[in-house]
Coordinates of C-alpha atoms and ligand atoms in Angstrom, one line a residue:
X1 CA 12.5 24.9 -12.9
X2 CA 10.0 25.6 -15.2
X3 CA 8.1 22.2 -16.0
X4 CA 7.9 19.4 -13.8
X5 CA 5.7 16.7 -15.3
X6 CA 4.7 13.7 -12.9
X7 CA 3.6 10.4 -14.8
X8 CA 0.7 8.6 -12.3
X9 CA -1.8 10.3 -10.2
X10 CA -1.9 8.0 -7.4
X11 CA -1.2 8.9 -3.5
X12 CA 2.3 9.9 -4.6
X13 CA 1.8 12.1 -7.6
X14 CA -0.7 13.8 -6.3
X15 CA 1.4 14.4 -3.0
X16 CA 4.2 16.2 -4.8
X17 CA 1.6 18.4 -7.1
X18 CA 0.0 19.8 -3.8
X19 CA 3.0 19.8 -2.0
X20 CA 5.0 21.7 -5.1
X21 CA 2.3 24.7 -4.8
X22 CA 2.6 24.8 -1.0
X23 CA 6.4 25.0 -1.2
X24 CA 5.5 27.8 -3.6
X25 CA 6.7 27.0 -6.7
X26 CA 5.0 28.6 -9.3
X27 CA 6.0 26.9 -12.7
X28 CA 3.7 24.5 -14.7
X29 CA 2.8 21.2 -13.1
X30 CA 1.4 18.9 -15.7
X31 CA 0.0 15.5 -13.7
X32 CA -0.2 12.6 -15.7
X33 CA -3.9 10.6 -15.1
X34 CA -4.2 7.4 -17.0
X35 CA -7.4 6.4 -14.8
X36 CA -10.5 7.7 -15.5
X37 CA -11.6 9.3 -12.7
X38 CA -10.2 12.0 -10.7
X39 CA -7.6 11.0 -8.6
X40 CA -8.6 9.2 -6.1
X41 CA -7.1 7.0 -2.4
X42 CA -6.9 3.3 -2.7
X43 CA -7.6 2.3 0.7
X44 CA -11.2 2.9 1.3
X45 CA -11.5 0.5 -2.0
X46 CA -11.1 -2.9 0.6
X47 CA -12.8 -1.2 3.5
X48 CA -15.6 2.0 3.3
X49 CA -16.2 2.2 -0.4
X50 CA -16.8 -1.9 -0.8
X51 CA -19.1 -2.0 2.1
X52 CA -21.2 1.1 0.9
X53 CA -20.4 3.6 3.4
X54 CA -18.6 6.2 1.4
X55 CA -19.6 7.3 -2.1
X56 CA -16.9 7.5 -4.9
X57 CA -16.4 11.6 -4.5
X58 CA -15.6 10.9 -0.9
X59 CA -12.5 8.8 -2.3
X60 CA -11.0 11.6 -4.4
X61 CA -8.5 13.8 -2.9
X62 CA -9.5 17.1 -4.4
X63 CA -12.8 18.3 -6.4
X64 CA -11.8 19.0 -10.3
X65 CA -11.9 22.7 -9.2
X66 CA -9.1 22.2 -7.2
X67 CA -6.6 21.5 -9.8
X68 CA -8.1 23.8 -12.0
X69 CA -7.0 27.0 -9.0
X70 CA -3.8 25.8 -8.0
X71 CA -3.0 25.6 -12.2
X72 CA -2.1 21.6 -11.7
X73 CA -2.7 20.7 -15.3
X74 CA -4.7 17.2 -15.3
X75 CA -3.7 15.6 -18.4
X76 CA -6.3 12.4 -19.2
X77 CA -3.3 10.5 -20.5
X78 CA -0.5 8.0 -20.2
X79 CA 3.6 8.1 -19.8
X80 CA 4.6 5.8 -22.8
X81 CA 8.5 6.6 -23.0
X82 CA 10.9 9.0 -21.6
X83 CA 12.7 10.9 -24.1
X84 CA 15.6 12.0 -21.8
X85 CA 17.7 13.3 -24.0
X86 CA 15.2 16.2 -24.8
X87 CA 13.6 15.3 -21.7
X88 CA 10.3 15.4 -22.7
X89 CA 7.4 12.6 -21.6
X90 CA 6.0 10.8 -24.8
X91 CA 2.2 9.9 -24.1
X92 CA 0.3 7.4 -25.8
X93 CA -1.8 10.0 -27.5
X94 CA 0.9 10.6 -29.5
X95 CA 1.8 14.0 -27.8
X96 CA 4.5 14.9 -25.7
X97 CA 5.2 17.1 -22.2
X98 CA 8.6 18.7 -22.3
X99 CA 10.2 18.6 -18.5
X100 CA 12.9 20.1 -16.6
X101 CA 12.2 18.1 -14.3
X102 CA 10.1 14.4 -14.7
X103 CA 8.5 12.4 -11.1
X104 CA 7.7 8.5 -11.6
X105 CA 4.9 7.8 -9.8
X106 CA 3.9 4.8 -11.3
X107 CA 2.8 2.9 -8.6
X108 CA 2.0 -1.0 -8.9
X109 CA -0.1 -3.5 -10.5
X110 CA -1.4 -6.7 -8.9
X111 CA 0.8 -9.6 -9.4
X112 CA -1.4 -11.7 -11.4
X113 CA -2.8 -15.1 -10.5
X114 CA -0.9 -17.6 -12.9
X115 CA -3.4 -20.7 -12.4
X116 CA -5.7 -22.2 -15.5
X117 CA -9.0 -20.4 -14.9
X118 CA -7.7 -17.1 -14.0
X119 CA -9.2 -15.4 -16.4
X120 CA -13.0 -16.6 -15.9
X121 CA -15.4 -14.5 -15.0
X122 CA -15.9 -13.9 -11.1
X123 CA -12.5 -13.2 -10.4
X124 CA -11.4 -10.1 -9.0
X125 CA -7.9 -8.7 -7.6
X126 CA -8.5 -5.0 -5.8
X127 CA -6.6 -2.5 -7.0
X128 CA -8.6 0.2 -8.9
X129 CA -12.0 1.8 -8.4
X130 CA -13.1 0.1 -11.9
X131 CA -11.9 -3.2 -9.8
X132 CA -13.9 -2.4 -6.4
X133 CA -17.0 -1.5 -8.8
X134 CA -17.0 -4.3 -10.8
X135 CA -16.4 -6.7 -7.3
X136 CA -19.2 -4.7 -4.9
X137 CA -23.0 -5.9 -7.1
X138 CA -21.0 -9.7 -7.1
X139 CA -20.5 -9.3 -3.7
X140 CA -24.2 -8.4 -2.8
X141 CA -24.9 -11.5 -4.0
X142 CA -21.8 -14.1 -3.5
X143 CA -22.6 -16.8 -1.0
X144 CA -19.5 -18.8 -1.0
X145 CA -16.3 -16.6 -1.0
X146 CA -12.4 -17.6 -1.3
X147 CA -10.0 -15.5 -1.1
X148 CA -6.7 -16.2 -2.0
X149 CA -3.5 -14.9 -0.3
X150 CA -3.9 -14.0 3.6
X151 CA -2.0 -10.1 3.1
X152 CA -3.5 -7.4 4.0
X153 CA -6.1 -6.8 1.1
X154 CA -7.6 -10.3 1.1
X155 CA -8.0 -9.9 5.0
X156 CA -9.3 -7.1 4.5
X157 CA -11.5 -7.7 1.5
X158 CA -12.2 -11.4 3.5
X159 CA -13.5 -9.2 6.5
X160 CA -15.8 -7.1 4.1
X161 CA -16.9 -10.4 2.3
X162 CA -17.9 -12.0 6.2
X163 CA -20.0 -8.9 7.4
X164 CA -22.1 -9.0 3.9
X165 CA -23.0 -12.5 4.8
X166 CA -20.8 -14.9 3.0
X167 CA -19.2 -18.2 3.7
X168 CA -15.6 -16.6 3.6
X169 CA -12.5 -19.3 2.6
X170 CA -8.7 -18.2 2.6
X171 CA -5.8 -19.7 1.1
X172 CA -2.5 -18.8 2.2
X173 CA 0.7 -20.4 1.4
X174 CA 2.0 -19.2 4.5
X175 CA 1.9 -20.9 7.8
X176 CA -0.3 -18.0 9.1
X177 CA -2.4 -15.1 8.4
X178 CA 0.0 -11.5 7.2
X179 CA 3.5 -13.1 7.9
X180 CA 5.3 -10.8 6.1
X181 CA 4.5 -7.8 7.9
X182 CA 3.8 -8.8 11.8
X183 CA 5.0 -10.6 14.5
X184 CA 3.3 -14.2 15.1
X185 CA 1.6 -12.9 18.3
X186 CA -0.5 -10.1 16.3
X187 CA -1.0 -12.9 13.3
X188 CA -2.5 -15.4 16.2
X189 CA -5.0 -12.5 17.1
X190 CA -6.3 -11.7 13.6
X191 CA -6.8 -15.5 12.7
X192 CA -8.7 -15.7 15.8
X193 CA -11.0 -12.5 15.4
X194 CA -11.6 -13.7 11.6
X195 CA -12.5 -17.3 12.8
X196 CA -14.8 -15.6 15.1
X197 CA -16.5 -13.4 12.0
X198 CA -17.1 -16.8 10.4
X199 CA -14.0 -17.2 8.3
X200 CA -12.1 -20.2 7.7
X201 CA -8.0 -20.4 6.7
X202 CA -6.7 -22.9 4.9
X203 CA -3.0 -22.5 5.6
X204 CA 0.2 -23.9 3.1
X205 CA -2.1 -24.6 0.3
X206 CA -2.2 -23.3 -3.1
X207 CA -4.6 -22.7 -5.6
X208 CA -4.1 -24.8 -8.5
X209 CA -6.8 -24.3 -10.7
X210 CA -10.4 -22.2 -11.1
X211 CA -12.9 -24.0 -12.3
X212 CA -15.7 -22.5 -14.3
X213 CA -18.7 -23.3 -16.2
X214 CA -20.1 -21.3 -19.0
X215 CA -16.6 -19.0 -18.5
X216 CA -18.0 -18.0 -14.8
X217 CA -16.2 -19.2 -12.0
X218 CA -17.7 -22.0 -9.4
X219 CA -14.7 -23.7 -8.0
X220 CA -11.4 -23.8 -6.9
X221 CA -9.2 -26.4 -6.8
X222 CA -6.3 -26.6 -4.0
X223 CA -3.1 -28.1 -3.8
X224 CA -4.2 -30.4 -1.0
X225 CA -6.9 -32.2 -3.6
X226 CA -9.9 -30.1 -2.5
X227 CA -12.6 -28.5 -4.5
X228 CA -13.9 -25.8 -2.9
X229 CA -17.2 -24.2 -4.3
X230 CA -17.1 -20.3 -4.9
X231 CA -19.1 -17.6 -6.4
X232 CA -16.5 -15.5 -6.0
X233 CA -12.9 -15.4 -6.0
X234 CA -11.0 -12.5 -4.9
X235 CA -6.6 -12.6 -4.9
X236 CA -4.3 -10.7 -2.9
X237 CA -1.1 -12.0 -3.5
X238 CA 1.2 -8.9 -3.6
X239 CA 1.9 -6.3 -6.1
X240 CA 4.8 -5.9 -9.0
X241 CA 6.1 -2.1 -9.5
X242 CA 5.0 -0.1 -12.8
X243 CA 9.1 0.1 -14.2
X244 CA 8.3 0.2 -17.4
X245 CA 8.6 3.4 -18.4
X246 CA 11.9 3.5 -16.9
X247 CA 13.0 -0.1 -17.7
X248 CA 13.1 1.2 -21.4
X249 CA 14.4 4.9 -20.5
X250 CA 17.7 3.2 -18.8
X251 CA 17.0 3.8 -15.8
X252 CA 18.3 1.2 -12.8
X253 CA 15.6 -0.9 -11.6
X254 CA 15.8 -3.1 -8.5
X255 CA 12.5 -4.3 -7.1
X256 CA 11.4 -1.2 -8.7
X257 CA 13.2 2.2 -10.0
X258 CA 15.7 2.6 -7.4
X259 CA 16.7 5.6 -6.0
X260 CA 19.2 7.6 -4.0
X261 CA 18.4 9.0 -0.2
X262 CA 17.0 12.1 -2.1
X263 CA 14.8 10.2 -4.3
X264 CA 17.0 10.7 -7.6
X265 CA 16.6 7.9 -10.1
X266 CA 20.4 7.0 -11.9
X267 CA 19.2 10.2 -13.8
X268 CA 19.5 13.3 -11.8
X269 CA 16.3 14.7 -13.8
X270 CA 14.2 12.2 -12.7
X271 CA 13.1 11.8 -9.3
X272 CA 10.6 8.4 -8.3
X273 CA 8.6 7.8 -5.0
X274 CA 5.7 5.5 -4.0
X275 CA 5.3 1.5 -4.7
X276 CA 7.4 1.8 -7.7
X277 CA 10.6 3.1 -5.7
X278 CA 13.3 1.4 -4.2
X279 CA 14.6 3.4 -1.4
X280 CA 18.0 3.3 0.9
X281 CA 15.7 2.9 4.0
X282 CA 17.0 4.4 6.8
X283 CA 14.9 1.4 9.2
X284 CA 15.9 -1.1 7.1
X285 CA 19.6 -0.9 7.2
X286 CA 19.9 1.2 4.4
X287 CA 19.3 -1.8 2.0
X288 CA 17.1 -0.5 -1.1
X289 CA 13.6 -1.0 0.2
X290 CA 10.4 -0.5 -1.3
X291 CA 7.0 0.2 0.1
X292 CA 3.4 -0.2 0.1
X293 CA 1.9 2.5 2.0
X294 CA 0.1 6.0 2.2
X295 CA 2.9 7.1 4.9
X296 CA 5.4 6.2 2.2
X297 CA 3.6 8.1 -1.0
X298 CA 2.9 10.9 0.9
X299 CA 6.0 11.5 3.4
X300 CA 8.2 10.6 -0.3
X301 CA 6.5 13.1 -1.9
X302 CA 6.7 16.0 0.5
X303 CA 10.2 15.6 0.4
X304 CA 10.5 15.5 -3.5
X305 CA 8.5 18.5 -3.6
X306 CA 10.6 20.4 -1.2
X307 CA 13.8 19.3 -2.8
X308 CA 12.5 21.1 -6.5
X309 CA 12.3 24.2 -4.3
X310 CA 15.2 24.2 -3.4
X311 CA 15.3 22.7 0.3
X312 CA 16.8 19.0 -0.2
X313 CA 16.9 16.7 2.4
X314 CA 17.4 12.9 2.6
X315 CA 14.7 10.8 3.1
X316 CA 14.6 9.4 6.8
X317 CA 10.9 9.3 7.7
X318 CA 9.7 6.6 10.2
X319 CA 7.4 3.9 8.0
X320 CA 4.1 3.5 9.5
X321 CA 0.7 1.7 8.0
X322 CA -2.6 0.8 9.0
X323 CA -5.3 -1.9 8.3
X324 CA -9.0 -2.2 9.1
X325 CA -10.5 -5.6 9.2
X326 CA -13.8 -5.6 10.6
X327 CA -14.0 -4.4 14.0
X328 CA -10.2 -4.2 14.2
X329 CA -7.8 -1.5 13.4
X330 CA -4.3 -2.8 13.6
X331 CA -1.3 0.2 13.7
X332 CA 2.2 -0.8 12.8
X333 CA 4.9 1.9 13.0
X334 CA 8.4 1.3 12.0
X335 CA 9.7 -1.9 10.1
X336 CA 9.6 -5.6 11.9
X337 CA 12.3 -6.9 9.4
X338 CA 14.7 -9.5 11.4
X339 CA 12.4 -9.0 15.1
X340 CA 13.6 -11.6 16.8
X341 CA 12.4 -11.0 19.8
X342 CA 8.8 -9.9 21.1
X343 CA 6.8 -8.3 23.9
X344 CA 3.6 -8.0 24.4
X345 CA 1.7 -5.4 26.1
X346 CA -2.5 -5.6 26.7
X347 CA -5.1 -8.1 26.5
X348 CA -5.0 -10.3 23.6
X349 CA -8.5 -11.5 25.0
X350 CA -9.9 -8.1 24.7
X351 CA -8.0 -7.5 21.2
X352 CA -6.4 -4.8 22.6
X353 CA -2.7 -5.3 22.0
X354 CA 0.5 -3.7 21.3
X355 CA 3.6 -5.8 20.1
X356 CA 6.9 -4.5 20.3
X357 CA 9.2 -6.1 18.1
X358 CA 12.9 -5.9 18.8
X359 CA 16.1 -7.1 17.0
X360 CA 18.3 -8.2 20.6
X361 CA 18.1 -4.9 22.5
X362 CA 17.5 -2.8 19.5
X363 CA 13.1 -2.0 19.1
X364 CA 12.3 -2.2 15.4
X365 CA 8.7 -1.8 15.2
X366 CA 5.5 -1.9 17.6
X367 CA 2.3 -3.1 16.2
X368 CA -1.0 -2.0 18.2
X369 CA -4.3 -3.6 17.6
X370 CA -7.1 -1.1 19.3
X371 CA -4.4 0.8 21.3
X372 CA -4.4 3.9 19.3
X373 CA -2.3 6.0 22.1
X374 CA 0.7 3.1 22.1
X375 CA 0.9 3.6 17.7
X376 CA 1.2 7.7 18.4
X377 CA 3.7 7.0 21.3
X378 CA 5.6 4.8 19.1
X379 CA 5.8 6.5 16.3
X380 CA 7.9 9.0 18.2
X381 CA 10.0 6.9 20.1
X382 CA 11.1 4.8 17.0
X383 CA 11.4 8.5 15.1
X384 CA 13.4 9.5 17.9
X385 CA 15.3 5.9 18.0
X386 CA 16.5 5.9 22.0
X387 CA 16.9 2.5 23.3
X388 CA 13.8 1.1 25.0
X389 CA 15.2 -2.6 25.6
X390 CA 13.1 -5.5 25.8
X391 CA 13.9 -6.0 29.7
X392 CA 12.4 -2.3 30.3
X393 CA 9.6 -3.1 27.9
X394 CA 8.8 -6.5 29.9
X395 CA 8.9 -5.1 33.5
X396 CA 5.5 -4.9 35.3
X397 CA 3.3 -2.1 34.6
X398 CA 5.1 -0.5 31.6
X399 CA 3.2 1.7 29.8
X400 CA 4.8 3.0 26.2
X401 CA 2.4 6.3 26.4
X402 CA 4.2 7.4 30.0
X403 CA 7.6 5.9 29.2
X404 CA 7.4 8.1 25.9
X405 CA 6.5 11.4 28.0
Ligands
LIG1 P1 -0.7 4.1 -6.9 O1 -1.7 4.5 -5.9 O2 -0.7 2.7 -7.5 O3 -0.8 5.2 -8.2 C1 -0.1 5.0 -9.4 C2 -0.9 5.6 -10.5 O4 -0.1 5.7 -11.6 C3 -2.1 4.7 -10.9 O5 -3.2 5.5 -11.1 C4 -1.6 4.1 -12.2 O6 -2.7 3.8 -13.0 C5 -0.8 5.2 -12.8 N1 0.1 4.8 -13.8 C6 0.8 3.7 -14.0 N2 1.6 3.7 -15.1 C7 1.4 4.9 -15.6 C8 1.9 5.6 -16.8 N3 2.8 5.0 -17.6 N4 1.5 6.8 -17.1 C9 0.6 7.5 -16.2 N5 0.1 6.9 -15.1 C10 0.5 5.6 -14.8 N6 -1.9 1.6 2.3 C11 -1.9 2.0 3.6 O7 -1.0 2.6 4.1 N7 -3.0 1.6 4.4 C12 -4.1 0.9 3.9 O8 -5.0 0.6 4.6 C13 -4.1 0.6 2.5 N8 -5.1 -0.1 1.9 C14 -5.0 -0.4 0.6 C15 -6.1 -1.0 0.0 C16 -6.1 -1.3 -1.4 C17 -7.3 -2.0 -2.0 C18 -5.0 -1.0 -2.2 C19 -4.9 -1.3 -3.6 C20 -3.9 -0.4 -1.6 C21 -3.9 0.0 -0.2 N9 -2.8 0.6 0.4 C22 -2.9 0.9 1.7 C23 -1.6 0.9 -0.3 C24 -1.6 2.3 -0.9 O9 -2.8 2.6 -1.5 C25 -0.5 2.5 -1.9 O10 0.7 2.2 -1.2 C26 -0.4 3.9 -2.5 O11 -1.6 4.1 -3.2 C27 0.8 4.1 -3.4 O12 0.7 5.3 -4.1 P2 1.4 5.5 -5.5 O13 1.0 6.8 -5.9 O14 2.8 5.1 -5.3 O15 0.8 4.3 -6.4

């Protein structure tokens, strides 16, 4: 291979560029940026970066330099169509990188809020930098907050919103806080600790409506009748996959470009990893899967990277993720999809728990809120996948750290 050209500099892209050059391939790499900054890590946007503790340059993965040595060719620019017949990337500049080989790494965009008053001023999702920096100077100044959707980001952004001193309200249409993605047990724990930081759930309602004055935001309306006022008004209601590139290239999309274990698209010159692929995941029963997390971008990437030098592999890595809400750090390794069964470990007093999730006998996933050894420990028993049942797991004095020694 002589050109690979990868279309989005997020987690992903950036992950196969550096990881190409360490494999030692030595043809051109043309990454495709279409934000304008350096490329830079999302997560700090809900945690460090909106609180003030990190500056922009400590979000960025490399300095400029860095591309410049390892001959990764930035290009200020965006994927607009796939010609894959000549396989070449058209960019909306109106120019064109020829590929041998072409890496969608698209990413996702926020799914938007679809309520009258969406639009108004004051009303933020959290996706980009340009998104974090026009939220933070509102923030410094909101005094009533609601947040919308109880995931990860509006926790997150919720706890942020709490510590700078506002009156914090979240909707979720859920019955509890991150239902998705945890076990009720490590839900019960966060609503509790974000209670405590002075922020109050509203749970099964809906927004309906924002209501604004002179095109700014001051209200919004629920589905239970209330008005609740608000300065600001931040959603999180989960993300919808950048296809559209390969939507019109022909590729097969489902829940986002899917892929084969390798990572192949239904073109074998066109590879896709990140938020906008759809995976056989191994911990998910093989079913196409895609994810939202760092782990993901960056474990999908190594393995693309080492597959265009020549050392293919399928994909099999264990999913992990983390969050930060205020004082907590919660840990979850391997997938909780279909845990029907549950045991906990620690002091859910002392917000030191681990939750191991099972399906029956089988352990799925183990989610650890301030137990930093247990995530380690089970992120190589699950990688390793022997069977810890829940009767072993339940029996006085078990510790995961020993039992995984
Ligand atoms: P992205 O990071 O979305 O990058 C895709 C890039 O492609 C973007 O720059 C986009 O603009 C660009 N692009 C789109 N279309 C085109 C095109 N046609 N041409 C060129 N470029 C294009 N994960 C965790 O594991 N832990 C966390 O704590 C965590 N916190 C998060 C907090 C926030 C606020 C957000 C938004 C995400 C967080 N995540 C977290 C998720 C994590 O950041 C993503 O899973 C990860 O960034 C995915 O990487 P990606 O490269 O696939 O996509």
């Amino acid at each position: 291979l002589n050109s690979i050209v990868i279309a989005g500099a997020g987690h992903a892209g950036v992950q196969v560029a550096l990881s190409l050059r360490q494999e030692g391939y030595a043809g051109r790499i043309a990454l495709v940026n279409d934000e304008p900054w350096l490329p830079y890590q999302r997560p700090p946007l809900s945690k460090a970066y909106l609180l003030g503790k990190i500056d922009a340059t400590a979000m960025q993965f490399r300095p400029a330099q860095f591309y410049a040595e390892q001959g990764i060719d930035l290009v200020a620019d965006r994927g607009a169509a796939v010609d894959r017949q000549n396989r070449r990337l058209l960019l909306a500049s109106g120019q064109a990188l020829d590929y041998d080989h072409l890496v969608l790494a698209t990413g996702a965009h926020n799914r938007p809020l679809n309520v009258p008053g969406a639009a108004l001023t004051g009303v933020f999702g959290l996706k980009t930098r340009a998104d974090a920096e026009a939220l933070a100077p509102l923030l410094a100044q909101a005094r009533r907050v609601v947040v919308i959707g109880a995931g990860f980001i509006g926790l997150e952004f919720a706890a942020v919103a709490a510590a700078a001193g506002a009156a914090v309200e979240v909707l979720e249409l859920g019955e509890r806080p991150m239902a998705r993605a945890v076990s009720p047990q490590m839900s019960e724990l966060f609503r509790v600790a974000h209670e405590s930081w002075g922020v109050k759930f509203r749970f099964r309602t809906a927004v309906s409506e924002i209501e604004g004055d002179n095109g700014r935001a001051v209200a919004v309306l629920t589905s239970n009748g209330e008005r609740l006022a608000a300065d600001l008004v931040v959603y999180g209601i989960g993300v919808v996959p950048n296809v559209a590139l390969a939507l019109e290239a022909g590729l097969t999309i489902d829940n986002g470009i899917t892929v084969d274990a390798n990572l192949l698209s239904s073109d074998p010159h066109i590879s896709a990893l990140g938020d906008v692929a759809s995976f056989p995941c191994l911990q998910n029963g093989e079913r196409l899967t895609r994810l939202e997390s760092v782990q993901n971008a960056v474990d999908q990437g190594r393995l693309i990277a080492a597959r265009l030098s020549g050392k293919p592999a399928p994909y099999t890595a264990l999913p992990w993720f983390w969050t930060d809400q205020g004082s907590l750090k919660l840990q979850i390794a391997g997938l909780a999809l279909g845990a029907d069964n549950h045991v906990v470990l620690g002091e859910p007093g002392a917000q030191q728990v681990s939750v191991l999730c099972f399906a029956g006998e089988r352990l799925l996933a183990v989610e650890s809120c301030g137990r930093v050894g247990d995530h380690m420990a089970a992120r190589k028993i699950l990688a390793r996948r022997p069977a810890l049942t829940p009767a072993v797991a339940a029996s006085p004095g078990f510790d995961l750290k020993t039992w995984e020694a």
